[in-house]
Coordinates of C-alpha atoms (C1' of nucleotides) in Angstrom, one line a residue:
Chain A
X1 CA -7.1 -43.6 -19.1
X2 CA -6.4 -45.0 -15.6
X3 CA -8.3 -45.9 -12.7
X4 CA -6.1 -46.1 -9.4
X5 CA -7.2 -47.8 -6.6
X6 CA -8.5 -44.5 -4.3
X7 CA -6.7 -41.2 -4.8
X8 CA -5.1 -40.7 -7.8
X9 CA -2.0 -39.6 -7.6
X10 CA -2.5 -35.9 -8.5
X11 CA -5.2 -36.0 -6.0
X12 CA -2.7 -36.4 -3.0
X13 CA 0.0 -34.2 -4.5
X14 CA -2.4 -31.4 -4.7
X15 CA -3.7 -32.3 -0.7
X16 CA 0.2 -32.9 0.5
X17 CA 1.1 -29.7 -1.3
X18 CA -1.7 -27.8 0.3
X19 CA -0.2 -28.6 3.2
X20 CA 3.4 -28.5 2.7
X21 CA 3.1 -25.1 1.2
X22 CA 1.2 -23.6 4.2
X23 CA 3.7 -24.7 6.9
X24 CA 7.1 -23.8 4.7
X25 CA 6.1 -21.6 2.0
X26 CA 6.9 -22.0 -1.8
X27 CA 10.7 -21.7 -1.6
X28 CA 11.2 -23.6 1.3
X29 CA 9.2 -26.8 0.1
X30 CA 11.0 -29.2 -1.5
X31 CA 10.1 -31.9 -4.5
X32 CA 11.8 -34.4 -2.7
X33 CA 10.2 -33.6 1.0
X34 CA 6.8 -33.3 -1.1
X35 CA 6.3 -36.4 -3.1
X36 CA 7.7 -38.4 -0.4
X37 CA 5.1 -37.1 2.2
X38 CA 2.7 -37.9 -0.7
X39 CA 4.0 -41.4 -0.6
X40 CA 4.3 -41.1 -4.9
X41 CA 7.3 -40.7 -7.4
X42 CA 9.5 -37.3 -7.3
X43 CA 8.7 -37.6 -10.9
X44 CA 5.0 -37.4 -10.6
X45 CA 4.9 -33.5 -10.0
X46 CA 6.3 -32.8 -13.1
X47 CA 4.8 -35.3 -15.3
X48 CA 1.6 -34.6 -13.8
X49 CA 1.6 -30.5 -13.5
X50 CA 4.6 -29.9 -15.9
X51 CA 6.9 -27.7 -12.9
X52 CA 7.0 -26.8 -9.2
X53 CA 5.6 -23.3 -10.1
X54 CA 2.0 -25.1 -12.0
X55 CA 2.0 -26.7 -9.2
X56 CA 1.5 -24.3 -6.5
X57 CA -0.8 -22.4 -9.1
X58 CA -3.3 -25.5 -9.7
X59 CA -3.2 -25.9 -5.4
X60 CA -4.4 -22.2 -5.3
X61 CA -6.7 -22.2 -8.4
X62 CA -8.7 -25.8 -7.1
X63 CA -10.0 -23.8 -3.6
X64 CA -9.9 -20.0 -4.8
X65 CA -11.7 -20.4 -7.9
X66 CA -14.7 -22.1 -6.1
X67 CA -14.2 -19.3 -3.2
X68 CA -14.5 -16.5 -5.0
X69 CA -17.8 -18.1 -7.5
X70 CA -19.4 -18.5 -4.6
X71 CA -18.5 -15.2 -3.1
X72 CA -19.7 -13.4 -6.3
X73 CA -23.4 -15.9 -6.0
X74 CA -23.8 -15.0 -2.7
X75 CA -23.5 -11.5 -3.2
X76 CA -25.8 -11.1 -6.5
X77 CA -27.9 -13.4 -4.0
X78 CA -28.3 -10.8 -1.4
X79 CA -28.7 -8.2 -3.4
X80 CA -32.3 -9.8 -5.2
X81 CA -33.7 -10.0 -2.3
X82 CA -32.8 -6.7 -1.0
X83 CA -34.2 -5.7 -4.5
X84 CA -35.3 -3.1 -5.2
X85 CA -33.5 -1.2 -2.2
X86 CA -29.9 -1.3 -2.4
X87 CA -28.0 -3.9 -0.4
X88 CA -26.2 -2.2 2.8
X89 CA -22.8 -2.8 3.4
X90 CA -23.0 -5.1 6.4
X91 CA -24.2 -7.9 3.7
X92 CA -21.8 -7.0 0.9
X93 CA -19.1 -7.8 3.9
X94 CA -21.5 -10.9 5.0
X95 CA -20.9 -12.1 1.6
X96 CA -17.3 -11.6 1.0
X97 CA -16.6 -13.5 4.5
X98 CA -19.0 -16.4 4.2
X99 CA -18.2 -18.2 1.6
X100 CA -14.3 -18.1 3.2
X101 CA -15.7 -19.3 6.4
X102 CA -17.4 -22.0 4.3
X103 CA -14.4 -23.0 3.3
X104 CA -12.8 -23.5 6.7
X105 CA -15.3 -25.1 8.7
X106 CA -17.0 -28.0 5.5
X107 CA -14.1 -29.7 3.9
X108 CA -12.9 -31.3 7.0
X109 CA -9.5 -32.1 5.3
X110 CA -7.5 -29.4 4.4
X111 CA -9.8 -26.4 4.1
X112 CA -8.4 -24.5 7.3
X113 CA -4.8 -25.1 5.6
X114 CA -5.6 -23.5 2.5
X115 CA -6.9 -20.1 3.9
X116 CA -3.8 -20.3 5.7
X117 CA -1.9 -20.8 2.5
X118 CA -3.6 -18.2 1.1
X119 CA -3.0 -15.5 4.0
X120 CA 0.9 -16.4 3.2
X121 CA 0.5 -16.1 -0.6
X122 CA -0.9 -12.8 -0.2
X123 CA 2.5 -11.8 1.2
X124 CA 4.8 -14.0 -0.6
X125 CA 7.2 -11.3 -3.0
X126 CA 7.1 -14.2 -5.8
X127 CA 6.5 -12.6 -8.9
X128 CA 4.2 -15.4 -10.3
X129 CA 2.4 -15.5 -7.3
X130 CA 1.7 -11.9 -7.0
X131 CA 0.4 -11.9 -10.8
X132 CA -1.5 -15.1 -10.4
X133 CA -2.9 -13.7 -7.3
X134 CA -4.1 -10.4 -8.9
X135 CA -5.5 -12.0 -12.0
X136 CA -7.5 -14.6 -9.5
X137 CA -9.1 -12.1 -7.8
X138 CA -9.8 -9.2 -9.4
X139 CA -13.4 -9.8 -11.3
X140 CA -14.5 -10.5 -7.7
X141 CA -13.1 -7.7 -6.3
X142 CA -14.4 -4.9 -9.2
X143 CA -17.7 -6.4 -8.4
X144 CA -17.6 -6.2 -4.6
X145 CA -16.0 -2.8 -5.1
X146 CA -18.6 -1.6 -6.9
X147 CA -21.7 -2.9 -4.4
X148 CA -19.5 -1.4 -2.0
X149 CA -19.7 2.0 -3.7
X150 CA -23.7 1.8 -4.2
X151 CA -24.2 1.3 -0.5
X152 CA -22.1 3.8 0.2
X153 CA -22.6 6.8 -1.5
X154 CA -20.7 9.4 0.2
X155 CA -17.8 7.6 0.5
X156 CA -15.2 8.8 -1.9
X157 CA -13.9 5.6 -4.4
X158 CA -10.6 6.4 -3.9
X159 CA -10.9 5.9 0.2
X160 CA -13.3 3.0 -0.5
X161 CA -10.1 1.3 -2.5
X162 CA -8.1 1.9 0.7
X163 CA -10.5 0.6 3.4
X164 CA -11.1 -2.6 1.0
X165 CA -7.3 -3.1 0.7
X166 CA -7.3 -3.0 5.3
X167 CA -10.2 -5.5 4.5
X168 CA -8.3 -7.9 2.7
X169 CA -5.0 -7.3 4.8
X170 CA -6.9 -8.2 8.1
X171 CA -8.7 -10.9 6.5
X172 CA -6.0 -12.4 4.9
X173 CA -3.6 -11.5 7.7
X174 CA -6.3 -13.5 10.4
X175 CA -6.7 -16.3 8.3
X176 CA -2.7 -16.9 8.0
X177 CA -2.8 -17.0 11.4
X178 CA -2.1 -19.2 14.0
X179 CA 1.3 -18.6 15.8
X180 CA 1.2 -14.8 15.4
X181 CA -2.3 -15.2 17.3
X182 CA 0.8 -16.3 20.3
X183 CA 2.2 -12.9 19.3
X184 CA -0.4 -10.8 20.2
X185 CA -1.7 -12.5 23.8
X186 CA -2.9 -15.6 25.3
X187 CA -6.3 -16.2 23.5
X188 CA -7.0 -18.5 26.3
X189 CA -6.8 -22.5 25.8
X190 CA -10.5 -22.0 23.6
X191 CA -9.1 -22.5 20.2
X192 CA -11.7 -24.9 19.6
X193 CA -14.4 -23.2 18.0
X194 CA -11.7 -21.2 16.3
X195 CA -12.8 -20.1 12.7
X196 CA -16.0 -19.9 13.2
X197 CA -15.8 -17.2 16.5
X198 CA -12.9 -16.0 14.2
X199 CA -14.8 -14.3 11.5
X200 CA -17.7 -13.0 13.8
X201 CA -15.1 -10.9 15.5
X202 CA -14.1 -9.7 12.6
X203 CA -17.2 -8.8 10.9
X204 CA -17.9 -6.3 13.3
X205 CA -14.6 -5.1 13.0
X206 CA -14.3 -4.7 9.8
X207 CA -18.3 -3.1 9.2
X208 CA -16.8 -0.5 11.8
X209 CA -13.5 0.5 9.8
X210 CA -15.8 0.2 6.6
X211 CA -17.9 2.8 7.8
X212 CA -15.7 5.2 10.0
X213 CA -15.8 8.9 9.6
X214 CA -13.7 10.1 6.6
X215 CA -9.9 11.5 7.4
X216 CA -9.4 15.0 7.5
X217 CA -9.5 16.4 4.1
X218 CA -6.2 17.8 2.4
X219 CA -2.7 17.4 3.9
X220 CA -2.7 19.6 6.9
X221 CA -5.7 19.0 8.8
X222 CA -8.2 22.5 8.4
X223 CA -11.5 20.9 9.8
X224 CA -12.1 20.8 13.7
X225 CA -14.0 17.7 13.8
X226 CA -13.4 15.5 16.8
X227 CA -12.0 11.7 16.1
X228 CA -9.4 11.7 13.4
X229 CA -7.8 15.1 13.3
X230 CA -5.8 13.9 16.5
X231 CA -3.3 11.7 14.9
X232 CA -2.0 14.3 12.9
X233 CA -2.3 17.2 15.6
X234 CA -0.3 15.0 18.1
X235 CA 2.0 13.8 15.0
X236 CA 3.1 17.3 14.7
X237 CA 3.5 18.0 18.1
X238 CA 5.8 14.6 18.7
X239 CA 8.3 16.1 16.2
X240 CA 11.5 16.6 18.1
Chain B
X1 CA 40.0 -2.6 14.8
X2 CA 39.7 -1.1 11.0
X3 CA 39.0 2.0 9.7
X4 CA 37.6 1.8 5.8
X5 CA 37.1 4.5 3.6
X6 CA 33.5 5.9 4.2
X7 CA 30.8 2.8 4.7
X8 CA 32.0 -0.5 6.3
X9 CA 31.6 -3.4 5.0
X10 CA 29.3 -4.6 7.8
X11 CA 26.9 -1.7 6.8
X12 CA 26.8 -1.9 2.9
X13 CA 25.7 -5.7 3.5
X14 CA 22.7 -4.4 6.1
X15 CA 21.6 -2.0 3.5
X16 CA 21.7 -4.3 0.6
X17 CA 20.1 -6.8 2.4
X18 CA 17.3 -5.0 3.7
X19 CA 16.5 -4.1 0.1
X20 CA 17.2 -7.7 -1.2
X21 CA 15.1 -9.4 1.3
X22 CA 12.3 -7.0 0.9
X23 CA 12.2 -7.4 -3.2
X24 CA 12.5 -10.9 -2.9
X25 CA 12.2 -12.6 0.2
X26 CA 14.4 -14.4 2.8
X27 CA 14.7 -17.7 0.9
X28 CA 15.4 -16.3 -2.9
X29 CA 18.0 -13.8 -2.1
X30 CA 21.0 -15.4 -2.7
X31 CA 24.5 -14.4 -0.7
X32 CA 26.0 -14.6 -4.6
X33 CA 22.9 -12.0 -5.5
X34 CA 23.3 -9.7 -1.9
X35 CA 27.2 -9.6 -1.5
X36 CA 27.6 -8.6 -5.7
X37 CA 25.1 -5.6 -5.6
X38 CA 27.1 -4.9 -2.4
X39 CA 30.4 -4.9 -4.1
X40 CA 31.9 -7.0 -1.4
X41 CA 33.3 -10.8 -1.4
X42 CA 31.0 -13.3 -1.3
X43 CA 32.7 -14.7 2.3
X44 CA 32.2 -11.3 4.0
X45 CA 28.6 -12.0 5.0
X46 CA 29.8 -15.4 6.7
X47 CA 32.4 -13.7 8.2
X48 CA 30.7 -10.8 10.1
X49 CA 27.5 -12.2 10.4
X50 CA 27.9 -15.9 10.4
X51 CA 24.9 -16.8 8.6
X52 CA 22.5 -15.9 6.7
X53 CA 20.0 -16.3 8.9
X54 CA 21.9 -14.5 11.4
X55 CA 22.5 -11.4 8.4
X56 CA 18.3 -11.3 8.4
X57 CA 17.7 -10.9 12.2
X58 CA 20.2 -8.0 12.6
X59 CA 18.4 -6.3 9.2
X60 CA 15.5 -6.7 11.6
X61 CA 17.2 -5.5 14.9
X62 CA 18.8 -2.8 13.8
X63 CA 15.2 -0.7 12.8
X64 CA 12.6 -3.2 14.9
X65 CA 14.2 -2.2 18.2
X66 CA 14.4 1.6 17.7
X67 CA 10.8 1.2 16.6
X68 CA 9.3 -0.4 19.0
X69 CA 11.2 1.5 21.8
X70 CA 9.8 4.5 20.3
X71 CA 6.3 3.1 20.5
X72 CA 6.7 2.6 24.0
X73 CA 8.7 5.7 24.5
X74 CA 6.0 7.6 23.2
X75 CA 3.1 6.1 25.0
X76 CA 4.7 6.5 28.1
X77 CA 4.6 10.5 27.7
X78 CA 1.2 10.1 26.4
X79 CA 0.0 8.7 29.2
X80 CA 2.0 11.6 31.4
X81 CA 0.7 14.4 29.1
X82 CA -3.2 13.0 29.9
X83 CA -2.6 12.3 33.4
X84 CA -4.2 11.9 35.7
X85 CA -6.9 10.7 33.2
X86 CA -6.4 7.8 31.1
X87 CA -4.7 8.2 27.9
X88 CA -7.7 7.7 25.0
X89 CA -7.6 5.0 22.7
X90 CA -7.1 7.3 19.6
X91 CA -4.0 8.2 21.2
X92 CA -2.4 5.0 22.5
X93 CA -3.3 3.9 18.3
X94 CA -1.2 6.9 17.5
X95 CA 1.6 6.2 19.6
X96 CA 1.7 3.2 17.8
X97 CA 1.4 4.1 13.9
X98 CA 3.4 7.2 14.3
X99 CA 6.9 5.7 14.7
X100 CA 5.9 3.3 11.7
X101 CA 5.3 6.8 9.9
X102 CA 8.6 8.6 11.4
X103 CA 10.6 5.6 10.0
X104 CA 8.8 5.5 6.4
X105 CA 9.2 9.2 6.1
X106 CA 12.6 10.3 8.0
X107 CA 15.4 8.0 6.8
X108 CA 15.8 9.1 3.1
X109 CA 17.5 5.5 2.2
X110 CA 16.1 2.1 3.2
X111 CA 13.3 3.3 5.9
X112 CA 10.2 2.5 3.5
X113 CA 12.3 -0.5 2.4
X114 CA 11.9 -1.8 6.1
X115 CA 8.5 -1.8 6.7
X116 CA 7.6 -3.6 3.6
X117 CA 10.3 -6.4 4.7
X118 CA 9.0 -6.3 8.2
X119 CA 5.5 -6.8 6.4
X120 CA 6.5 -9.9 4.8
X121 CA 8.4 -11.1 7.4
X122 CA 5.2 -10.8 9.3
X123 CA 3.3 -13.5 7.1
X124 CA 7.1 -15.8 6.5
X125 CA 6.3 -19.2 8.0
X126 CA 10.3 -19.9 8.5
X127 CA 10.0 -21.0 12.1
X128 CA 13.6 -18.6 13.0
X129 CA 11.3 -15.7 11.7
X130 CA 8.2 -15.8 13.8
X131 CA 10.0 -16.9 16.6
X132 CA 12.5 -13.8 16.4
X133 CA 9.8 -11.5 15.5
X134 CA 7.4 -12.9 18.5
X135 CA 10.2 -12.2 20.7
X136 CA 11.0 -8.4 19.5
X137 CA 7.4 -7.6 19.9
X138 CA 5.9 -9.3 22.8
X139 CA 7.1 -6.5 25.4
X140 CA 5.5 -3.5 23.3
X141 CA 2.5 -5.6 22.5
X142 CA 1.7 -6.3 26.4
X143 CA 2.6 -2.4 26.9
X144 CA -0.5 -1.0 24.3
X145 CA -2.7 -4.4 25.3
X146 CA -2.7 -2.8 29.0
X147 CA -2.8 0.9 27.9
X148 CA -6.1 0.0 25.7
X149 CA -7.8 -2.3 28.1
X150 CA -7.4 1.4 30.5
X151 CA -8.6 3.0 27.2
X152 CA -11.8 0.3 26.6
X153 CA -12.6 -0.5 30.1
X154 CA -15.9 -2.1 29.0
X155 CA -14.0 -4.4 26.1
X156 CA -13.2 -8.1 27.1
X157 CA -9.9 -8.9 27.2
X158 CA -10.3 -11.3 24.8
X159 CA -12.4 -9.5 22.6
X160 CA -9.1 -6.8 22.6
X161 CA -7.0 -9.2 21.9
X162 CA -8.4 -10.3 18.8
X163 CA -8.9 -6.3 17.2
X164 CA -5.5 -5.7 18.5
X165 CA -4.1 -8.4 16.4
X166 CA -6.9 -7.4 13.2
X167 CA -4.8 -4.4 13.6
X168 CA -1.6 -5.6 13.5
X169 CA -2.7 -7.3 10.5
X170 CA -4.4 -4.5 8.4
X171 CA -1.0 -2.6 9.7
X172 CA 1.7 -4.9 8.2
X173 CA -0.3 -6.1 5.2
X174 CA -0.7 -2.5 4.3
X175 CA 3.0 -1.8 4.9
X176 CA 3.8 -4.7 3.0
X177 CA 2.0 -3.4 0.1
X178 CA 3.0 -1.6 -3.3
X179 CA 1.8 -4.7 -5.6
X180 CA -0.9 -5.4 -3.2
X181 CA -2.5 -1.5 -4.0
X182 CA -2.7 -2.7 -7.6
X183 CA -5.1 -6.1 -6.6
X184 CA -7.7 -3.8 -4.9
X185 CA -8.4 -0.6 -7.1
X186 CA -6.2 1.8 -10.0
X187 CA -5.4 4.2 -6.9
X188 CA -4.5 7.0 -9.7
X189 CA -1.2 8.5 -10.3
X190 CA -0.9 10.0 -7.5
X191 CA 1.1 7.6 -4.9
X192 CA 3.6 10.5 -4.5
X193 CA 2.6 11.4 -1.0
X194 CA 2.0 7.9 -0.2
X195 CA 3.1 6.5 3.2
X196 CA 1.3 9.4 5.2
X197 CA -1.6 9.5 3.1
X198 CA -1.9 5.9 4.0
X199 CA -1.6 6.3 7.7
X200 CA -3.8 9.3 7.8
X201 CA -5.8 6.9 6.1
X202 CA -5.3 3.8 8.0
X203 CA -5.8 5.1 11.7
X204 CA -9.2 6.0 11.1
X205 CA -10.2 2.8 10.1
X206 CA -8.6 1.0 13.2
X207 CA -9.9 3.2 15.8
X208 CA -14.1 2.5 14.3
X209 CA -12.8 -0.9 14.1
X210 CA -10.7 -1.3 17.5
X211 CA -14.0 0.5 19.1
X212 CA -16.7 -1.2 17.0
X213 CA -19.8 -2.7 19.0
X214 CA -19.4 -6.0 20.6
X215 CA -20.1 -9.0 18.4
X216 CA -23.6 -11.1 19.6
X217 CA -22.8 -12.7 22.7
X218 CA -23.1 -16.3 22.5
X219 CA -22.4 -19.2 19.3
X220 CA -25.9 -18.6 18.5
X221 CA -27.2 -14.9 18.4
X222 CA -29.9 -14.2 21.0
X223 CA -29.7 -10.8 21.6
X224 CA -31.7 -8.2 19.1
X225 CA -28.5 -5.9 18.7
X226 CA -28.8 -4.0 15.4
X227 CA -25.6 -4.2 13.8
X228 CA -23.3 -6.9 14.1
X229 CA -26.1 -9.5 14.2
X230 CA -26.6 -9.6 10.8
X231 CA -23.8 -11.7 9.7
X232 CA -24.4 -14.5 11.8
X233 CA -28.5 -14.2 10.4
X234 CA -27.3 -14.5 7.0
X235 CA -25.1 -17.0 7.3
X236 CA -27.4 -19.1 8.6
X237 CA -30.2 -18.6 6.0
X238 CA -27.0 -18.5 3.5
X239 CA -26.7 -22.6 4.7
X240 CA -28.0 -24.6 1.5
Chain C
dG1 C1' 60.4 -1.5 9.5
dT2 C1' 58.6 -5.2 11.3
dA3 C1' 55.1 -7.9 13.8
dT4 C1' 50.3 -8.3 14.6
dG5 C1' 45.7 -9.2 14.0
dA6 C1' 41.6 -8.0 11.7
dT7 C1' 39.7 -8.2 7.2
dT8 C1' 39.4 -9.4 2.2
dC9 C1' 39.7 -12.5 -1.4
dA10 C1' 39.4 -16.4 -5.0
dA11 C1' 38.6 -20.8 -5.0
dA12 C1' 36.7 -24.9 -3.6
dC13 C1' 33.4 -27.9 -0.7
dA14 C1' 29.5 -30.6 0.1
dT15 C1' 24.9 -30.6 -0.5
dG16 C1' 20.4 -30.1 -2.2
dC17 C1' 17.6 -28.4 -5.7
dG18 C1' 14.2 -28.7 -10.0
dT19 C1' 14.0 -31.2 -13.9
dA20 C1' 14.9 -34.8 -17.6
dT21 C1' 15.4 -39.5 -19.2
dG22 C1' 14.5 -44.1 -20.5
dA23 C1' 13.2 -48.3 -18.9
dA24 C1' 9.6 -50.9 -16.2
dT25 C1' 4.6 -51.6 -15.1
dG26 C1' -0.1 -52.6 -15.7
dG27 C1' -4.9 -52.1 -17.0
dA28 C1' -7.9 -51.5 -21.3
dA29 C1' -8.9 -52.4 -26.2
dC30 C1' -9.0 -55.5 -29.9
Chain D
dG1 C1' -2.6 -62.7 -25.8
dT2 C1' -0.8 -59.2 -27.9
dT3 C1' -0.7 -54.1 -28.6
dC4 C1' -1.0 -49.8 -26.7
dC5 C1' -0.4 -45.9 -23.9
dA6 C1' -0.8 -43.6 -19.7
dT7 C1' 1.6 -43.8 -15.6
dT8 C1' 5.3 -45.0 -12.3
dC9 C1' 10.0 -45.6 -11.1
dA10 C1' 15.1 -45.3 -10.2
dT11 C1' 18.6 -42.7 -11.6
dA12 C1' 21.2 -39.1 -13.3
dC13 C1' 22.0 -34.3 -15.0
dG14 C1' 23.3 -29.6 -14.5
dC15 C1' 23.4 -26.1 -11.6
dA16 C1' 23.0 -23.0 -7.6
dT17 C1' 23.1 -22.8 -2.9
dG18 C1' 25.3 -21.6 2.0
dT19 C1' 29.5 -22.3 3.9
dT20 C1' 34.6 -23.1 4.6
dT21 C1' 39.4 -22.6 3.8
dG22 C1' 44.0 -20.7 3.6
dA23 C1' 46.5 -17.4 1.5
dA24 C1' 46.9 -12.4 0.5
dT25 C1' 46.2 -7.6 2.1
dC26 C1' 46.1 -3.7 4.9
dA27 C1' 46.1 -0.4 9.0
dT28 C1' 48.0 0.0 13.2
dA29 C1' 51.2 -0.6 17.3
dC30 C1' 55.7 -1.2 18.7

DNA sequence: GTATGATTCAAACATGCGTATGAATGGAAC
DNA sequence: GTTCCATTCATACGCATGTTTGAATCATAC
């Protein structure tokens, strides 16, 4: 056993890694650049978490482990005191984004970084990170998927799978953020009260997508109903 | 000037490399890896392209700019077809998803390729990349920002700004996909017709979502608005 | 047919990477 | 105060990377 004087030294890899990962990505961030910014030995990553890969996994596992726990509480939470009518949808989202908000606005150190490490690993090609990704999350997304379903009832499963999967992508798109916020328009000096504001845009957002009108039903559209039969009527007629 | 026997050199490297970069990223293709599957000499990217990093933006420019031209392109005789009454927001969302479909659908080789690439490249924090991307979009982006705020006279600005770029997210995270598809649900067998299916799919969410209610107004709800007031409720009594 | 200039090629360059090693260090246990 | 063992450290290993070089190759123009 040892007893360093503050943080032990796997302590600040994980916390420079956090960060270090975030702003460059897996490939980009170096050993040397990451133990030196951690002020310890280039050695210590690999004594301490065996490669770079463990590494990276361990920095995910520490915040989304907790996340997703507490997203799971939250929603059995809800749905006990909605017992014994069904929850509705709006707090099956409610509890899917809160405990992520959470996360941003209480650790004051690092928290905002990791949802923005996690946006990134959501797109990152790695193949241990896309496996390590789906294991992580799938027991909370079955569950969600399946509240989803019960508040739902006539929506098909199959389009409830897609309309979860834009959840995720705007959610995890937003909360990699940042400069592509620049790319869309000029949100104004106000990024103060960022996170926070963030999420209760995208609540309502997201409850509206959850809940749209189905698409038209088989491959050319037959029905006449108003609001999304014109996508593929004016797709056909753009063909040149 | 050089005639070769049926592809040039210049365009066997594109291709490859828009494959290459979309399997496995910017930073862990490797020239060795890229110019091999190509069947050309390691040098030849150096020589016609001068970098790597150079190789990546013109795999970008070469289907980004046709894109988004068409995007424009097709707005604009939107926007004539309506006139004199302003072009509806289901439309100006079509103008933008349907070139995204024409390129996923049309070019047998390499189009489906590019939009999951452009979808990571989206969410790559290498500072070239957003910077280059930021610049290739910001002139279509201001186009449809201005055509929606016609569309949604009685959205803020602001509030626009922020499901414009929800969209752009659920948009490239979804091109991005394939793996992604597997996290959220077992979509059956069927991904054969795929990339329509997904837009059909995809636009209908957008539009509820792009014309949702407005969120409460102020940090702390005061108003009694049904829907989107829950969240912020919740989260409060959610605060342990 | 020879000169020209663009392209291809094999080989090397310098550098940086993740990882491994073996000696130093220092607090805890006896 | 000596033993012990987890940790730290400087250093080196082996390798792969992006890039450069200078000679070889080829179609074209004269």
């Amino acid at each position: 056993m040892r007893m360093n004087g503050t943080g032990a030294t796997k302590d600040r890899i994980l916390d420079t890694a956090e960060s270090l990962f975030m702003e460059h990505g897996f490939e980009a961030t170096t050993l040397r650049a990451l133990t030196s910014a951690a002020g310890v030995n280039l050695a210590a990553v690999n004594y301490h978490f065996g490669s770079k890969e463990e590494l990276f996994e361990a920095v995910l596992t520490r915040r989304l482990d907790p996340m997703n726990q507490a997203r799971v509480e939250l929603l059995g939470r809800f749905e006990a005191d909605a017992s014994p009518r069904p929850l509705d949808s709006e707090r099956i989202l409610a509890a899917l984004l809160i405990p992520a908000l959470g996360l941003a606005r209480d650790r004051e150190r690092g928290g905002k970084d990791f949802l923005r490490l996690l946006g990134r690993a959501y797109a990152d090609p790695a193949p241990f990170i896309r496996h390590f990704l789906s294991e992580q999350y799938r027991p909370m997304i079955v569950r969600f998927k399946a509240a989803f379903a019960r508040a739902l009832p006539q929506l098909p499963p199959k389009e409830l799978s897609w309309r979860l999967h834009f959840i995720m992508g705007a959610l995890s798109y937003t909360l990699a953020g940042t400069d592509a916020l620049k790319l869309i328009a000029e949100l104004a000096p106000n990024e103060s009260a960022d996170d926070e504001v963030l999420l209760r845009r995208l609540a309502p957002f997201l409850l509206a997508g959850l809940t749209a009108p189905l698409p038209p039903a088989d491959t050319v559209a037959r029905r006449r109903e108003a609001s999304p039969r014109a996508l593929a009527t004016v797709a056909a007629r753009s063909a040149r």
